[in-house]
Amino acid sequence: MATISFKSKALAGGLAAALALVLGPVGSVDTARADQVPSVQQIIEALKPRKTRGLSVKPTQAEIERAKVIDDLTSKAASRGLSVPERQQLADAAADKPSLDFVIYFDLNSAKVSNRSKSTLDALGTALQDDSLKGASIMIAGHTDATGRSEYNQTLSERRADSVRTYLSEKFDVGADSLTVVGYGAERLKDPHAPRAGINRRVQIVNLTDNKTASTSKPLSDPGHE
């Protein structure tokens, strides 16, 4: 899954961690200003399905197979955690999906979303209610840096991603069954050369819905650590 940039900094007193919310690189948001909340329209433009050809053109076999992989794995993720190979497979299958970066803050070593980030999630929730995104299958993937035990990182990444899903589903007309939570821990570092850097602590949002396979397959299943 393509990512852009990330800034991390603690809140005053070290009470919160900054995490990048990564949603596909289709958007035109200036990610150098990672603390700036994207507008609702920017999020919509970044996440809406790409239209590369008419629905009369049949998808390729590879596209159909990738859609099936996503469908199968998001269905599994809804009932249990995915294994390491399954998480890798899902990431590979969704690598070309629309995404965008922005910052989400959590309390230190916690999955509680900071009040500072609620305006960001409000913009995301509003965008997901737009007609072009309504009903889309969205993956919320948590990532941490490599500090600490892998088991702890894995659990924390899942809990933070789940907090984002809970916020969106409780405050907006976004069905929880259309939001798939996946935790990657420190498995997919944004900067492998600096495994403990803040750039690696992020939550990733990906629009898994693809217009190219919509005519031949059923809709896809609802899909840091300090």
XYZ file of C-alpha atoms in Angstrom:
226
model
C 0.000 0.000 0.000
C 1.563 3.208 -1.068
C 2.253 5.752 1.641
C 3.491 9.289 1.445
C 4.891 11.061 4.481
C 4.520 11.207 8.225
C 5.441 13.492 11.077
C 5.423 12.347 14.665
C 5.547 14.451 17.783
C 4.315 14.078 21.319
C 1.693 16.296 22.858
C 2.833 18.633 25.596
C 3.965 16.536 28.542
C 4.447 13.492 26.310
C 0.862 12.335 26.702
C 0.100 11.439 23.096
C 1.651 9.943 19.998
C 1.198 11.124 16.442
C 0.246 8.522 13.886
C -0.154 8.940 10.155
C -3.434 7.802 8.690
C -2.501 6.456 5.288
C -5.084 6.395 2.532
C -3.969 5.880 -1.165
C -1.641 8.240 -3.057
C -4.259 9.338 -5.543
C -4.925 12.497 -3.556
C -3.377 15.879 -4.081
C -2.929 16.682 -0.400
C 0.439 18.244 0.410
C 1.715 15.620 2.831
C 4.698 17.749 3.771
C 2.166 19.495 6.016
C 1.164 16.272 7.756
C -0.401 18.035 10.759
C -2.878 19.917 8.581
C -6.288 18.270 8.408
C -7.231 17.544 4.766
C -10.545 18.970 3.651
C -13.504 16.652 3.159
C -13.257 17.189 -0.608
C -9.552 16.340 -0.635
C -10.263 13.074 1.161
C -13.096 12.237 -1.231
C -10.893 12.869 -4.274
C -8.076 10.794 -2.805
C -10.195 7.801 -1.815
C -12.835 7.501 -4.497
C -12.414 4.496 -6.841
C -10.338 5.119 -9.915
C -12.078 5.119 -13.269
C -9.541 3.812 -15.720
C -11.960 2.258 -18.209
C -15.624 1.631 -18.838
C -17.520 -1.155 -17.117
C -18.073 -2.719 -20.544
C -14.390 -3.706 -20.572
C -13.905 -6.940 -18.695
C -11.319 -6.968 -15.904
C -8.212 -9.040 -16.396
C -7.787 -12.408 -14.705
C -5.166 -10.898 -12.409
C -7.620 -8.188 -11.328
C -10.305 -10.778 -10.651
C -7.880 -12.870 -8.600
C -6.745 -9.857 -6.549
C -10.387 -8.962 -5.868
C -11.026 -12.515 -4.662
C -7.993 -12.396 -2.368
C -9.221 -9.141 -0.853
C -12.750 -10.508 -0.509
C -11.579 -13.716 1.190
C -9.116 -12.060 3.575
C -11.375 -9.209 4.645
C -14.057 -11.790 5.412
C -11.572 -13.698 7.588
C -10.407 -10.485 9.284
C -13.990 -9.786 10.347
C -14.021 -12.921 12.520
C -10.386 -13.422 13.539
C -6.918 -11.953 13.312
C -5.006 -12.649 10.116
C -1.776 -14.622 10.105
C 1.476 -12.984 9.020
C 1.308 -14.529 5.497
C -2.346 -13.489 5.171
C -1.558 -9.910 6.207
C 1.235 -9.774 3.651
C -1.040 -11.202 0.972
C -3.718 -8.609 1.714
C -1.205 -5.766 1.629
C 0.114 -6.933 -1.735
C -3.372 -7.302 -3.218
C -4.359 -3.808 -2.053
C -1.089 -2.106 -3.011
C -2.607 -0.097 -5.878
C -5.754 1.037 -4.062
C -6.536 4.714 -3.375
C -4.911 6.100 -0.207
C -3.909 9.321 1.572
C -1.797 10.388 4.596
C -2.808 12.462 7.584
C -2.086 12.473 11.305
C -4.038 10.831 14.114
C -2.998 11.256 17.766
C -3.428 8.647 20.493
C -2.643 8.788 24.179
C 0.768 7.335 25.044
C 0.790 3.522 24.801
C -2.973 3.692 24.403
C -5.644 3.097 21.787
C -7.672 6.118 22.934
C -8.004 8.721 20.192
C -6.903 12.143 21.420
C -9.430 14.985 21.296
C -6.843 16.729 19.141
C -7.562 14.311 16.301
C -11.332 14.231 16.377
C -11.619 16.958 13.729
C -9.476 14.783 11.452
C -11.683 11.742 11.952
C -14.765 13.926 11.542
C -13.480 14.980 8.111
C -12.852 11.349 7.203
C -16.261 10.249 8.448
C -17.984 13.007 6.497
C -16.054 12.062 3.355
C -17.080 8.407 3.684
C -20.733 9.493 3.595
C -20.306 11.053 0.153
C -22.152 9.260 -2.652
C -18.841 8.338 -4.338
C -17.615 6.534 -1.189
C -20.825 5.433 0.519
C -20.842 1.664 0.958
C -17.171 1.333 -0.005
C -15.132 -1.439 1.565
C -12.521 0.365 3.682
C -9.494 -1.194 5.356
C -8.124 0.412 8.523
C -4.624 -0.963 9.091
C -2.581 -0.158 12.176
C 1.221 0.083 12.098
C 3.825 0.673 14.822
C 7.553 1.285 14.931
C 9.940 -1.516 15.953
C 10.354 -0.457 19.574
C 9.338 -3.112 22.080
C 8.073 -6.663 21.752
C 6.473 -7.736 18.498
C 3.465 -9.202 20.311
C 2.782 -5.896 22.046
C 3.183 -3.933 18.828
C 0.814 -6.253 17.011
C -1.875 -5.912 19.652
C -1.492 -2.141 19.897
C -1.734 -1.706 16.132
C -4.977 -3.689 16.082
C -6.446 -1.773 19.020
C -5.663 1.620 17.498
C -7.123 0.655 14.152
C -10.210 -0.655 15.929
C -10.574 2.650 17.808
C -10.698 4.470 14.490
C -13.377 2.060 13.232
C -15.429 2.489 16.405
C -15.286 6.281 16.165
C -16.366 6.294 12.522
C -19.157 3.764 12.954
C -20.583 5.326 16.125
C -20.537 8.972 15.018
C -21.263 8.630 11.297
C -23.493 6.620 9.022
C -20.629 4.252 8.222
C -21.423 0.602 8.847
C -18.841 -1.172 10.998
C -19.192 -4.179 8.683
C -17.773 -2.097 5.827
C -14.649 -1.211 7.849
C -12.048 -3.969 8.084
C -9.455 -3.718 10.862
C -6.000 -5.238 10.323
C -2.983 -4.850 12.598
C 0.500 -5.039 11.090
C 2.559 -4.142 14.149
C 6.107 -3.415 12.934
C 5.920 -5.803 9.962
C 5.630 -3.097 7.294
C 7.875 -0.243 8.346
C 7.604 2.901 6.263
C 11.314 3.533 6.851
C 13.101 0.194 7.430
C 16.409 2.051 7.801
C 15.054 3.849 10.881
C 12.855 1.184 12.505
C 12.164 3.221 15.651
C 11.359 6.469 13.860
C 7.988 8.126 14.305
C 7.291 7.887 10.569
C 6.585 4.191 11.085
C 3.786 4.791 13.609
C 0.654 5.175 11.558
C -2.875 3.990 10.872
C -3.574 3.156 7.250
C -6.903 3.690 5.473
C -7.389 2.030 2.079
C -10.431 1.996 -0.201
C -10.636 -1.631 -1.308
C -13.585 -1.097 -3.647
C -12.586 -1.254 -7.296
C -14.813 -0.175 -10.195
C -12.801 -2.318 -12.579
C -14.084 -5.589 -11.103
C -17.532 -4.404 -10.029
C -19.259 -5.749 -13.128
C -18.008 -9.308 -12.756
C -17.681 -9.909 -9.035
C -19.773 -9.257 -5.979
C -18.891 -6.209 -3.864
C -15.832 -6.828 -1.728
C -16.558 -7.945 1.779
C -16.612 -5.364 4.419
C -13.325 -5.487 5.172
C 2.109 2.828 17.148
C 3.485 2.157 19.900
C 5.751 4.599 21.723
